[in-house]
Amino acid sequence: MSLETASPLAPYPRHGSNAGQPITRRDGELKVTGQATYAADNHPEGLLYAVCAVSSIARGRVTHLDVAAAMAHPGVVEVLTPANRPPLALDPNVKHGPFGFRLEVLQDDTVRYANQPIALVAAESLEAAVEGAALLNPRYEAQPARTGLEDGQRYAPAGVGVGAPPRTAHGDVEAGFAAAARIVEADFETPAQFHNAMEPHAVVAQWDGDRLTLDMPNQALVMSREAYGAFFGVPGANVLIRSPFLGGGFGSKAILNGPQLLGILAARHLKRPVKLVLSRAQMYGPVGHRGRTWQTLRLGLDGQGRLTALRHRSLAATSSFDDFLEPAANASLHAYASPAILSETEGLRLDIGTPGPMRAPGEASGSAALEAAMDEAAEACGMDPLDFRLANYAETEPGTGRPYSSKALRECYAEGARAFGWAGRPLRPRQMRDADGLLVGWGVGSALFPCPHFPAEARATLRADGTALVETAGVDMGQGAWTVLAQIAAEALGLDPARVEFRSGVSDLPDAGVAGGSGHTASAGLALHNAGQNVIARLTELAAADPASPLFGAGNVGVTARDGRLHRRDDDSRSESYAEILARAGQPLITASGRMARDEEAVQSWAMYSHGAVFAEVKVDPDFGMVRATRLVGAFAAGRIVNPRLVRSQYYGGMIWGAGFALHEAALADRRTGRIMNADLAEYRVPVNADVPSLEAILVPEEDRYVNPLGVKGVGEIGITGTVGAIANAVWHATGVRVRRFPIHIEDLMGG
Amino acid sequence: MNRFDYIRPATAAEAIAAAAQPGSAYLAAGTNLVDLMKTGAARPERLVDITRLPGLDRIDWSPGGGARIGALVRNSDLAYDPAVRRAFPAVAEALLSGASPQLRNAATLGGNLLQRTRCAYFFDTASACNRRAPGAGCDAREGENRLHAILGWSEACIATHPSDVCVSLVALDAVVEIEGPDGAREIPLEALHRLPGDAPDQETALAAGELIVAVRLPPQAAAVASHARYLKIRERTSYAFAVVSAAAGLDLDGTTIRQARLALGGVAAKPWRARAAESVLEGAPADAATFARAAEAALAEARPSGDNAFKIELARRLIVRALSDALAGTPGQPPALPASPFAAPAGARHVA
Ligand SMILES: Cc1cc2nc3c(=O)[nH]c(=O)nc-3n(C[C@H](O)[C@H](O)[C@H](O)COP(=O)(O)OP(=O)(O)OC[C@H]3O[C@@H](n4cnc5c(N)ncnc54)[C@H](O)[C@@H]3O)c2cc1C
Ligand code: SF4
């Protein structure tokens, strides 16, 4: 996939570089005109449609499937069940690789959660496949579903999140509590939430001998290629994954899942291309979710409102057969200065699909509780919540004492507060009303997200006509990778983005790593940057060695690459175009590779995070308890901003997500059956426009010389963090009621 | 999806003949029926598409000022009709508070009246549901029932009827015109939906094959036009069904209430006309004390059917507010956030 000619780039004035320019999405025109091809838009010749039959019980065994009835339905071609499921090269009950999860691929007749695949029906039409699946009419031997605190099994986990320790201690919290003038303790509860990407999980699988082509939305192309290859016993290089556009992923499309594997298996078994698309309801189970948590925060405070100890405990739900524990308690490790910090997570096994990383895993639910607890602590100390946060400002990384590579959080607080109009906020709750008599409240939350980087590679090719081709298997989930990665590459090459062809979104390109952890721009961007710089270095060698070039001998003084020309650094008037240099050297092109590379010493010695502050105004109807987040102002500092338009929209999206977390989102599982009773977008509520009437995202300048050579940090997830707490705190400020269970319901606020 | 016949009759008579056969269902815009067919909660054998029947998409006015609204009039067309807005503003406000613009553009009035409950156990074929499968039991009874009924429910079923516009219509004495295999008849809207009793599957008073052709609003219903509101409590600012809603209309004689209209939504298996409350209101001074007494009267019989006791108190407060808002007068311009306690920013005209 290439976007050379997609949309003409708007002619923004350039000041030496395209970076920092609010270039619109290069794929925008394709999308708004319906020309962008998503996975399920592919219809190869001879296509079969596969539909999963899923379990309606959460625990037990499938004792009977009416395969004959399904097979007898006109158009049905095959029914796969545990009885006839062709073999896989790997055991799906075993975790494979760092992001490996145990999968349900019809390996046996057990049922471990509601909506687990229990059969696959392939047919000539989607309708026939759907009806075939319905005709299977499963019978079960059901066991009682374990769905909550009462019946779940608690255990001590080996790790939380993706390989983080379940317990981290800095200093002596008990001593800190003993020395405290005041203790604040509060319990919080966060629900199961589902990614609900607009585009459902889908795959169109085509086998050609032992070569496999997959059209599927995928957040980790090259890694997944290897994983799929391993499951089917073919080399990863035989698997081509095409994923030019994703209709959202949020973490749910980085990990293999049973249904997609079954679709691929059916294609091989039936020797025809197969398409499988999950229904919305089927996305509530086999493709991950944000797991429930029960959190307890305990804060020790001295007479000046400074933390003496901070303890964050979390009980996190996972499935009966695999472990992904929302690392919520770890959100307290890096946020505030405290001489002693302890984070501890315990696991709770339930009959649910295994949770997984969902936008801001841990940080979202953990910061919700932490920021709300900080607000309670500020109240206990009689302090303004912003002053209280400043009093506990971490000048160095809590626990380790490492300096920050950059931290403009103070500026975020100041700019956010100014834009919001925080000054003069009454300390006590229920002090403000609007003209209509609605209660008004203001709250603040701090936002934070780490800066993980992933291994990534890229290739850049300078062509004879002075244009360039850059390549990496990047992932655009809507966040703007097509645009921002091309911008970074163009900058490194000293070219206008319009003269750079960018190939991405296919797994046979250099590995761009995972689009996750808010690290894709930094990681793939660094690889592209280095590839571009390597090309320019070779070009410079050619020119400097060529007596006919005005740059002859410039090797020592160096050159700058700009607008498709190399200029002598000491004499800008001496320059030559790339095309001329290549032509004289008789070279048709120069190709170079680059990788994500950072100064390992810097990585060890500096603490690296994006920071922010979110200010929320809510209005609450005093009689009805209806809440609306009438104003959200977020100020974020995340290093160098390559494209402010895209970054702002990431912050908006995160803040809206935070509003949903605080006020709307929750999966409702029937406590008897474990079935999710609101598995559709009418009843699983996310905010609509009317819920977020006023949003402002401030881009606070921040220069970071250590995080990586680009100075780029992550922006994709931080917007959620801080926002949830800010809204909950504003609700308290409006009503005087502390609601510690999310989402906040109207009956929580009907007290008066 | 099972195989079903699809019939597109040219006349009402043909439609009725086709629909009178067992296993048939009328298909209007399908925004509710098709969703139910997708989950398997509805499995009709024959769809009788009525969207092309002639003459059912009109609004006609009687000389006295009554309206006859064809069953196929789209929700948006009805809500934005200037004469409807003038005479029956609470009908327009209720319509605009429902669903989304896209759904309102498609959905018909007849379909809105006959939309099924949103009870999740009714949609989910793996659950026991007396309404869907008589005698099966009611999984909502001990399940997720925060939003279930507080009035008129039975042990057999605690579901609510989800329509917004029905609430305003029932308050205004709307009449439903029906044509069926045995000819034409009409019934008050209040008698269309049935309380569950022992037979929650008997949802309406319609016999097999009966077609709703129109809804009539009598001219007297316009008497409350200058003091009429619909107010809806929901869990997000737009695009959510009512937790509880109320339509209130007052006809005032100075400060005394000459005539009152009050109905509740989201509380029962039918739009709930609060006649006891209307009696309290009529002849009484239009003030907070009267409104509070009316709310008590309206909810005298209310009792929780699950985790929903809060809805009783909520309904009480809502009635008081809706009556107060009605007293304050119908807004000249329909609010940009219809039926919401939240005001839209000044100047906003777009309906969410
Ligand atoms: C996501 C979502 C949100 C919604 N939110 C709201 C809301 O907030 N408030 C609200 O009030 N509604 C809401 N609705 C419901 C919506 O208003 C109804 O789906 C719609 O009005 C149904 O109209 P229709 O023409 O599509 O009916 P259909 O789906 O075609 O039919 C519905 C039923 O009525 C029967 N029927 C239709 N017309 C006739 C007729 N003339 N005579 C006899 N039987 C007939 C059909 O057989 C069927 O049983 C929502 C719907 C969705 C999907
Ligand atoms: S409340 Fe009514 S609709 Fe819901 S499950 Fe019970 S019987 Fe069915």
PDB file of N, CA, C and O in Angstrom, chain A residues 56 130-131 436 438 619 621 623-624 626-628 664 669-672 675 677 682-683 685-686 688 690-691 745-747 750, chain B residues 1-2 43 118 120-121 124 126-127 139 142-144 146 233-238 310 314 317-318 321 337 341-343:
ATOM      1  N   SER A  56     -23.214 -19.596  24.805  1.00  0.00           N
ATOM      2  CA  SER A  56     -24.085 -18.734  25.598  1.00  0.00           C
ATOM      3  C   SER A  56     -23.930 -19.026  27.081  1.00  0.00           C
ATOM      4  O   SER A  56     -24.552 -18.373  27.900  1.00  0.00           O
ATOM      5  N   VAL A 130     -24.638 -17.509   8.783  1.00  0.00           N
ATOM      6  CA  VAL A 130     -25.282 -17.065  10.021  1.00  0.00           C
ATOM      7  C   VAL A 130     -26.369 -18.052  10.426  1.00  0.00           C
ATOM      8  O   VAL A 130     -26.459 -18.467  11.585  1.00  0.00           O
ATOM      9  N   GLU A 131     -27.169 -18.446   9.458  1.00  0.00           N
ATOM     10  CA  GLU A 131     -28.255 -19.368   9.788  1.00  0.00           C
ATOM     11  C   GLU A 131     -27.702 -20.742  10.169  1.00  0.00           C
ATOM     12  O   GLU A 131     -28.189 -21.380  11.089  1.00  0.00           O
ATOM     13  N   ASP A 436     -29.432  28.228  35.187  1.00  0.00           N
ATOM     14  CA  ASP A 436     -30.585  27.325  35.208  1.00  0.00           C
ATOM     15  C   ASP A 436     -30.708  26.573  36.532  1.00  0.00           C
ATOM     16  O   ASP A 436     -31.539  25.669  36.650  1.00  0.00           O
ATOM     17  N   LEU A 438     -28.456  24.553  37.780  1.00  0.00           N
ATOM     18  CA  LEU A 438     -27.683  23.308  37.807  1.00  0.00           C
ATOM     19  C   LEU A 438     -26.458  23.491  38.687  1.00  0.00           C
ATOM     20  O   LEU A 438     -25.857  24.569  38.729  1.00  0.00           O
ATOM     21  N   LYS A 619     -21.702  19.848  35.013  1.00  0.00           N
ATOM     22  CA  LYS A 619     -22.963  20.354  35.545  1.00  0.00           C
ATOM     23  C   LYS A 619     -23.801  19.149  35.931  1.00  0.00           C
ATOM     24  O   LYS A 619     -23.813  18.141  35.231  1.00  0.00           O
ATOM     25  N   ASP A 621     -27.621  18.020  37.404  1.00  0.00           N
ATOM     26  CA  ASP A 621     -28.976  18.403  37.788  1.00  0.00           C
ATOM     27  C   ASP A 621     -29.197  17.968  39.229  1.00  0.00           C
ATOM     28  O   ASP A 621     -29.066  16.793  39.552  1.00  0.00           O
ATOM     29  N   ASP A 623     -31.697  17.523  41.128  1.00  0.00           N
ATOM     30  CA  ASP A 623     -32.770  16.575  41.421  1.00  0.00           C
ATOM     31  C   ASP A 623     -32.538  15.222  40.759  1.00  0.00           C
ATOM     32  O   ASP A 623     -32.834  14.184  41.325  1.00  0.00           O
ATOM     33  N   PHE A 624     -32.034  15.286  39.558  1.00  0.00           N
ATOM     34  CA  PHE A 624     -31.995  14.058  38.752  1.00  0.00           C
ATOM     35  C   PHE A 624     -30.646  13.344  38.791  1.00  0.00           C
ATOM     36  O   PHE A 624     -30.533  12.207  38.336  1.00  0.00           O
ATOM     37  N   MET A 626     -28.325  13.809  36.836  1.00  0.00           N
ATOM     38  CA  MET A 626     -27.747  13.714  35.494  1.00  0.00           C
ATOM     39  C   MET A 626     -26.500  14.587  35.425  1.00  0.00           C
ATOM     40  O   MET A 626     -26.506  15.721  35.894  1.00  0.00           O
ATOM     41  N   VAL A 627     -25.425  14.043  34.841  1.00  0.00           N
ATOM     42  CA  VAL A 627     -24.143  14.748  34.800  1.00  0.00           C
ATOM     43  C   VAL A 627     -23.763  15.005  33.352  1.00  0.00           C
ATOM     44  O   VAL A 627     -23.925  14.146  32.489  1.00  0.00           O
ATOM     45  N   ARG A 628     -23.198  16.161  33.125  1.00  0.00           N
ATOM     46  CA  ARG A 628     -22.643  16.437  31.810  1.00  0.00           C
ATOM     47  C   ARG A 628     -21.295  17.119  32.019  1.00  0.00           C
ATOM     48  O   ARG A 628     -21.186  18.047  32.830  1.00  0.00           O
ATOM     49  N   HIS A 664     -19.963   6.871  31.480  1.00  0.00           N
ATOM     50  CA  HIS A 664     -20.810   6.046  30.607  1.00  0.00           C
ATOM     51  C   HIS A 664     -20.442   4.571  30.520  1.00  0.00           C
ATOM     52  O   HIS A 664     -21.310   3.706  30.586  1.00  0.00           O
ATOM     53  N   ALA A 669     -22.447  -7.618  32.926  1.00  0.00           N
ATOM     54  CA  ALA A 669     -22.522  -9.067  32.837  1.00  0.00           C
ATOM     55  C   ALA A 669     -23.603  -9.559  33.792  1.00  0.00           C
ATOM     56  O   ALA A 669     -23.675  -9.118  34.942  1.00  0.00           O
ATOM     57  N   ASP A 670     -24.438 -10.442  33.280  1.00  0.00           N
ATOM     58  CA  ASP A 670     -25.426 -11.049  34.158  1.00  0.00           C
ATOM     59  C   ASP A 670     -24.683 -11.876  35.195  1.00  0.00           C
ATOM     60  O   ASP A 670     -23.866 -12.736  34.840  1.00  0.00           O
ATOM     61  N   ARG A 671     -24.966 -11.626  36.463  1.00  0.00           N
ATOM     62  CA  ARG A 671     -24.129 -12.259  37.489  1.00  0.00           C
ATOM     63  C   ARG A 671     -24.375 -13.763  37.588  1.00  0.00           C
ATOM     64  O   ARG A 671     -23.560 -14.496  38.131  1.00  0.00           O
ATOM     65  N   ARG A 672     -25.483 -14.236  37.040  1.00  0.00           N
ATOM     66  CA  ARG A 672     -25.740 -15.682  37.090  1.00  0.00           C
ATOM     67  C   ARG A 672     -25.090 -16.417  35.924  1.00  0.00           C
ATOM     68  O   ARG A 672     -24.561 -17.509  36.067  1.00  0.00           O
ATOM     69  N   ARG A 675     -23.102 -13.764  30.943  1.00  0.00           N
ATOM     70  CA  ARG A 675     -23.311 -13.183  29.603  1.00  0.00           C
ATOM     71  C   ARG A 675     -23.381 -11.673  29.699  1.00  0.00           C
ATOM     72  O   ARG A 675     -23.954 -11.123  30.640  1.00  0.00           O
ATOM     73  N   MET A 677     -24.891  -8.346  28.859  1.00  0.00           N
ATOM     74  CA  MET A 677     -26.251  -8.042  28.453  1.00  0.00           C
ATOM     75  C   MET A 677     -26.359  -6.740  27.660  1.00  0.00           C
ATOM     76  O   MET A 677     -27.439  -6.367  27.242  1.00  0.00           O
ATOM     77  N   ALA A 682     -25.838   0.443  21.147  1.00  0.00           N
ATOM     78  CA  ALA A 682     -26.969   1.216  21.667  1.00  0.00           C
ATOM     79  C   ALA A 682     -26.917   1.228  23.188  1.00  0.00           C
ATOM     80  O   ALA A 682     -27.173   2.247  23.815  1.00  0.00           O
ATOM     81  N   GLU A 683     -26.570   0.083  23.772  1.00  0.00           N
ATOM     82  CA  GLU A 683     -26.663  -0.038  25.225  1.00  0.00           C
ATOM     83  C   GLU A 683     -25.303   0.014  25.931  1.00  0.00           C
ATOM     84  O   GLU A 683     -25.251   0.307  27.121  1.00  0.00           O
ATOM     85  N   ARG A 685     -22.627   2.204  26.448  1.00  0.00           N
ATOM     86  CA  ARG A 685     -22.618   3.621  26.123  1.00  0.00           C
ATOM     87  C   ARG A 685     -21.215   4.210  26.082  1.00  0.00           C
ATOM     88  O   ARG A 685     -20.431   4.025  26.991  1.00  0.00           O
ATOM     89  N   VAL A 686     -20.965   4.903  25.009  1.00  0.00           N
ATOM     90  CA  VAL A 686     -19.783   5.759  24.906  1.00  0.00           C
ATOM     91  C   VAL A 686     -20.315   7.169  24.677  1.00  0.00           C
ATOM     92  O   VAL A 686     -21.463   7.335  24.284  1.00  0.00           O
ATOM     93  N   VAL A 688     -21.517  10.648  23.247  1.00  0.00           N
ATOM     94  CA  VAL A 688     -21.876  11.222  21.949  1.00  0.00           C
ATOM     95  C   VAL A 688     -21.466  12.702  21.971  1.00  0.00           C
ATOM     96  O   VAL A 688     -21.070  13.223  23.011  1.00  0.00           O
ATOM     97  N   ALA A 690     -23.005  15.391  22.122  1.00  0.00           N
ATOM     98  CA  ALA A 690     -23.680  16.236  23.109  1.00  0.00           C
ATOM     99  C   ALA A 690     -23.091  16.063  24.509  1.00  0.00           C
ATOM    100  O   ALA A 690     -23.312  16.892  25.374  1.00  0.00           O
ATOM    101  N   ASP A 691     -22.368  14.981  24.721  1.00  0.00           N
ATOM    102  CA  ASP A 691     -21.751  14.766  26.032  1.00  0.00           C
ATOM    103  C   ASP A 691     -20.455  15.541  26.218  1.00  0.00           C
ATOM    104  O   ASP A 691     -19.945  15.618  27.332  1.00  0.00           O
ATOM    105  N   HIS A 745     -23.261   6.886  38.211  1.00  0.00           N
ATOM    106  CA  HIS A 745     -24.664   6.751  37.811  1.00  0.00           C
ATOM    107  C   HIS A 745     -25.517   7.851  38.421  1.00  0.00           C
ATOM    108  O   HIS A 745     -25.159   8.409  39.451  1.00  0.00           O
ATOM    109  N   ILE A 746     -26.663   8.061  37.803  1.00  0.00           N
ATOM    110  CA  ILE A 746     -27.533   9.106  38.329  1.00  0.00           C
ATOM    111  C   ILE A 746     -27.980   8.803  39.756  1.00  0.00           C
ATOM    112  O   ILE A 746     -28.051   9.710  40.575  1.00  0.00           O
ATOM    113  N   GLU A 747     -28.229   7.524  40.058  1.00  0.00           N
ATOM    114  CA  GLU A 747     -28.716   7.251  41.418  1.00  0.00           C
ATOM    115  C   GLU A 747     -27.646   7.514  42.474  1.00  0.00           C
ATOM    116  O   GLU A 747     -27.959   7.704  43.648  1.00  0.00           O
ATOM    117  N   MET A 750     -28.377  11.240  43.477  1.00  0.00           N
ATOM    118  CA  MET A 750     -29.725  11.726  43.753  1.00  0.00           C
ATOM    119  C   MET A 750     -29.924  12.107  45.201  1.00  0.00           C
ATOM    120  O   MET A 750     -31.005  12.546  45.593  1.00  0.00           O
TER     121      MET A 750
ATOM    122  N   MET B   1     -29.595 -15.920   9.885  1.00  0.00           N
ATOM    123  CA  MET B   1     -30.892 -15.376   9.496  1.00  0.00           C
ATOM    124  C   MET B   1     -31.673 -16.437   8.720  1.00  0.00           C
ATOM    125  O   MET B   1     -31.155 -16.996   7.762  1.00  0.00           O
ATOM    126  N   ASN B   2     -32.858 -16.761   9.183  1.00  0.00           N
ATOM    127  CA  ASN B   2     -33.587 -17.816   8.470  1.00  0.00           C
ATOM    128  C   ASN B   2     -34.222 -17.263   7.196  1.00  0.00           C
ATOM    129  O   ASN B   2     -34.303 -16.060   6.989  1.00  0.00           O
ATOM    130  N   ARG B  43     -38.342 -13.978  14.643  1.00  0.00           N
ATOM    131  CA  ARG B  43     -38.056 -14.832  13.485  1.00  0.00           C
ATOM    132  C   ARG B  43     -39.309 -14.974  12.629  1.00  0.00           C
ATOM    133  O   ARG B  43     -39.868 -16.058  12.484  1.00  0.00           O
ATOM    134  N   ARG B 118     -36.853  -2.785  25.327  1.00  0.00           N
ATOM    135  CA  ARG B 118     -35.395  -2.884  25.224  1.00  0.00           C
ATOM    136  C   ARG B 118     -34.824  -3.829  26.279  1.00  0.00           C
ATOM    137  O   ARG B 118     -33.597  -3.914  26.415  1.00  0.00           O
ATOM    138  N   ALA B 120     -32.924  -6.400  27.914  1.00  0.00           N
ATOM    139  CA  ALA B 120     -31.825  -7.131  27.267  1.00  0.00           C
ATOM    140  C   ALA B 120     -32.118  -8.627  27.188  1.00  0.00           C
ATOM    141  O   ALA B 120     -31.659  -9.302  26.276  1.00  0.00           O
ATOM    142  N   TYR B 121     -32.889  -9.118  28.139  1.00  0.00           N
ATOM    143  CA  TYR B 121     -33.185 -10.559  28.147  1.00  0.00           C
ATOM    144  C   TYR B 121     -34.198 -10.916  27.063  1.00  0.00           C
ATOM    145  O   TYR B 121     -34.285 -12.061  26.634  1.00  0.00           O
ATOM    146  N   ASP B 124     -31.978 -11.237  23.975  1.00  0.00           N
ATOM    147  CA  ASP B 124     -31.003 -12.328  24.049  1.00  0.00           C
ATOM    148  C   ASP B 124     -31.713 -13.675  24.066  1.00  0.00           C
ATOM    149  O   ASP B 124     -32.322 -14.042  25.063  1.00  0.00           O
ATOM    150  N   ALA B 126     -30.761 -16.574  24.436  1.00  0.00           N
ATOM    151  CA  ALA B 126     -30.316 -17.586  25.394  1.00  0.00           C
ATOM    152  C   ALA B 126     -30.937 -17.349  26.766  1.00  0.00           C
ATOM    153  O   ALA B 126     -30.776 -18.162  27.673  1.00  0.00           O
ATOM    154  N   SER B 127     -31.631 -16.239  26.928  1.00  0.00           N
ATOM    155  CA  SER B 127     -32.253 -15.942  28.224  1.00  0.00           C
ATOM    156  C   SER B 127     -33.701 -16.393  28.234  1.00  0.00           C
ATOM    157  O   SER B 127     -34.351 -16.448  27.193  1.00  0.00           O
ATOM    158  N   ASP B 139     -35.829 -13.835  33.090  1.00  0.00           N
ATOM    159  CA  ASP B 139     -34.474 -13.696  33.625  1.00  0.00           C
ATOM    160  C   ASP B 139     -34.170 -12.287  34.124  1.00  0.00           C
ATOM    161  O   ASP B 139     -33.186 -12.072  34.833  1.00  0.00           O
ATOM    162  N   GLU B 142     -34.335 -11.409  38.371  1.00  0.00           N
ATOM    163  CA  GLU B 142     -33.188 -11.434  39.285  1.00  0.00           C
ATOM    164  C   GLU B 142     -31.921 -10.972  38.574  1.00  0.00           C
ATOM    165  O   GLU B 142     -30.816 -11.244  39.021  1.00  0.00           O
ATOM    166  N   GLY B 143     -32.077 -10.335  37.452  1.00  0.00           N
ATOM    167  CA  GLY B 143     -30.908  -9.991  36.648  1.00  0.00           C
ATOM    168  C   GLY B 143     -30.601  -8.502  36.634  1.00  0.00           C
ATOM    169  O   GLY B 143     -30.781  -7.803  37.638  1.00  0.00           O
ATOM    170  N   GLU B 144     -30.118  -8.037  35.506  1.00  0.00           N
ATOM    171  CA  GLU B 144     -29.788  -6.621  35.352  1.00  0.00           C
ATOM    172  C   GLU B 144     -31.094  -5.870  35.130  1.00  0.00           C
ATOM    173  O   GLU B 144     -31.626  -5.818  34.017  1.00  0.00           O
ATOM    174  N   ARG B 146     -31.918  -2.608  36.592  1.00  0.00           N
ATOM    175  CA  ARG B 146     -31.879  -1.220  37.076  1.00  0.00           C
ATOM    176  C   ARG B 146     -32.918  -0.352  36.400  1.00  0.00           C
ATOM    177  O   ARG B 146     -33.426   0.602  36.973  1.00  0.00           O
ATOM    178  N   ILE B 233     -35.096  11.752  31.376  1.00  0.00           N
ATOM    179  CA  ILE B 233     -33.851  11.482  32.089  1.00  0.00           C
ATOM    180  C   ILE B 233     -33.167  10.306  31.408  1.00  0.00           C
ATOM    181  O   ILE B 233     -33.794   9.287  31.130  1.00  0.00           O
ATOM    182  N   ARG B 234     -31.911  10.508  31.090  1.00  0.00           N
ATOM    183  CA  ARG B 234     -31.192   9.458  30.361  1.00  0.00           C
ATOM    184  C   ARG B 234     -29.742   9.452  30.804  1.00  0.00           C
ATOM    185  O   ARG B 234     -29.280  10.411  31.417  1.00  0.00           O
ATOM    186  N   GLU B 235     -29.033   8.406  30.444  1.00  0.00           N
ATOM    187  CA  GLU B 235     -27.691   8.214  30.975  1.00  0.00           C
ATOM    188  C   GLU B 235     -26.597   8.733  30.078  1.00  0.00           C
ATOM    189  O   GLU B 235     -25.421   8.502  30.343  1.00  0.00           O
ATOM    190  N   ARG B 236     -26.953   9.316  28.983  1.00  0.00           N
ATOM    191  CA  ARG B 236     -26.024  10.222  28.315  1.00  0.00           C
ATOM    192  C   ARG B 236     -26.871  11.316  27.713  1.00  0.00           C
ATOM    193  O   ARG B 236     -28.096  11.211  27.660  1.00  0.00           O
ATOM    194  N   THR B 237     -26.216  12.383  27.257  1.00  0.00           N
ATOM    195  CA  THR B 237     -26.981  13.584  26.963  1.00  0.00           C
ATOM    196  C   THR B 237     -27.898  13.402  25.762  1.00  0.00           C
ATOM    197  O   THR B 237     -28.911  14.072  25.631  1.00  0.00           O
ATOM    198  N   SER B 238     -27.550  12.505  24.882  1.00  0.00           N
ATOM    199  CA  SER B 238     -28.399  12.224  23.730  1.00  0.00           C
ATOM    200  C   SER B 238     -28.216  10.757  23.377  1.00  0.00           C
ATOM    201  O   SER B 238     -27.300  10.099  23.857  1.00  0.00           O
ATOM    202  N   PHE B 310     -34.688   3.579  42.883  1.00  0.00           N
ATOM    203  CA  PHE B 310     -34.351   4.989  42.627  1.00  0.00           C
ATOM    204  C   PHE B 310     -35.252   5.599  41.556  1.00  0.00           C
ATOM    205  O   PHE B 310     -35.474   6.808  41.540  1.00  0.00           O
ATOM    206  N   LEU B 314     -36.973   9.229  41.379  1.00  0.00           N
ATOM    207  CA  LEU B 314     -36.609  10.011  40.196  1.00  0.00           C
ATOM    208  C   LEU B 314     -37.865  10.463  39.450  1.00  0.00           C
ATOM    209  O   LEU B 314     -37.982  11.626  39.042  1.00  0.00           O
ATOM    210  N   ARG B 317     -39.559  13.337  41.245  1.00  0.00           N
ATOM    211  CA  ARG B 317     -38.905  14.642  41.004  1.00  0.00           C
ATOM    212  C   ARG B 317     -39.137  15.112  39.573  1.00  0.00           C
ATOM    213  O   ARG B 317     -39.287  16.300  39.302  1.00  0.00           O
ATOM    214  N   LEU B 318     -39.129  14.149  38.678  1.00  0.00           N
ATOM    215  CA  LEU B 318     -39.293  14.505  37.269  1.00  0.00           C
ATOM    216  C   LEU B 318     -40.676  15.102  37.014  1.00  0.00           C
ATOM    217  O   LEU B 318     -40.811  16.077  36.267  1.00  0.00           O
ATOM    218  N   ARG B 321     -40.740  18.631  38.120  1.00  0.00           N
ATOM    219  CA  ARG B 321     -39.986  19.491  37.200  1.00  0.00           C
ATOM    220  C   ARG B 321     -40.736  19.685  35.880  1.00  0.00           C
ATOM    221  O   ARG B 321     -40.805  20.784  35.345  1.00  0.00           O
ATOM    222  N   LEU B 337     -31.220  20.846  22.758  1.00  0.00           N
ATOM    223  CA  LEU B 337     -31.153  19.559  23.450  1.00  0.00           C
ATOM    224  C   LEU B 337     -32.569  19.265  23.923  1.00  0.00           C
ATOM    225  O   LEU B 337     -32.945  19.610  25.042  1.00  0.00           O
ATOM    226  N   PRO B 341     -32.591  18.441  30.743  1.00  0.00           N
ATOM    227  CA  PRO B 341     -32.399  19.516  31.725  1.00  0.00           C
ATOM    228  C   PRO B 341     -31.193  20.388  31.401  1.00  0.00           C
ATOM    229  O   PRO B 341     -31.026  21.457  31.972  1.00  0.00           O
ATOM    230  N   PHE B 342     -30.346  19.915  30.480  1.00  0.00           N
ATOM    231  CA  PHE B 342     -29.165  20.706  30.136  1.00  0.00           C
ATOM    232  C   PHE B 342     -29.482  21.653  28.998  1.00  0.00           C
ATOM    233  O   PHE B 342     -30.112  21.267  28.006  1.00  0.00           O
ATOM    234  N   ALA B 343     -29.012  22.864  29.138  1.00  0.00           N
ATOM    235  CA  ALA B 343     -29.220  23.847  28.082  1.00  0.00           C
ATOM    236  C   ALA B 343     -28.090  23.721  27.076  1.00  0.00           C
ATOM    237  O   ALA B 343     -26.955  23.453  27.428  1.00  0.00           O
TER     238      ALA B 343
END
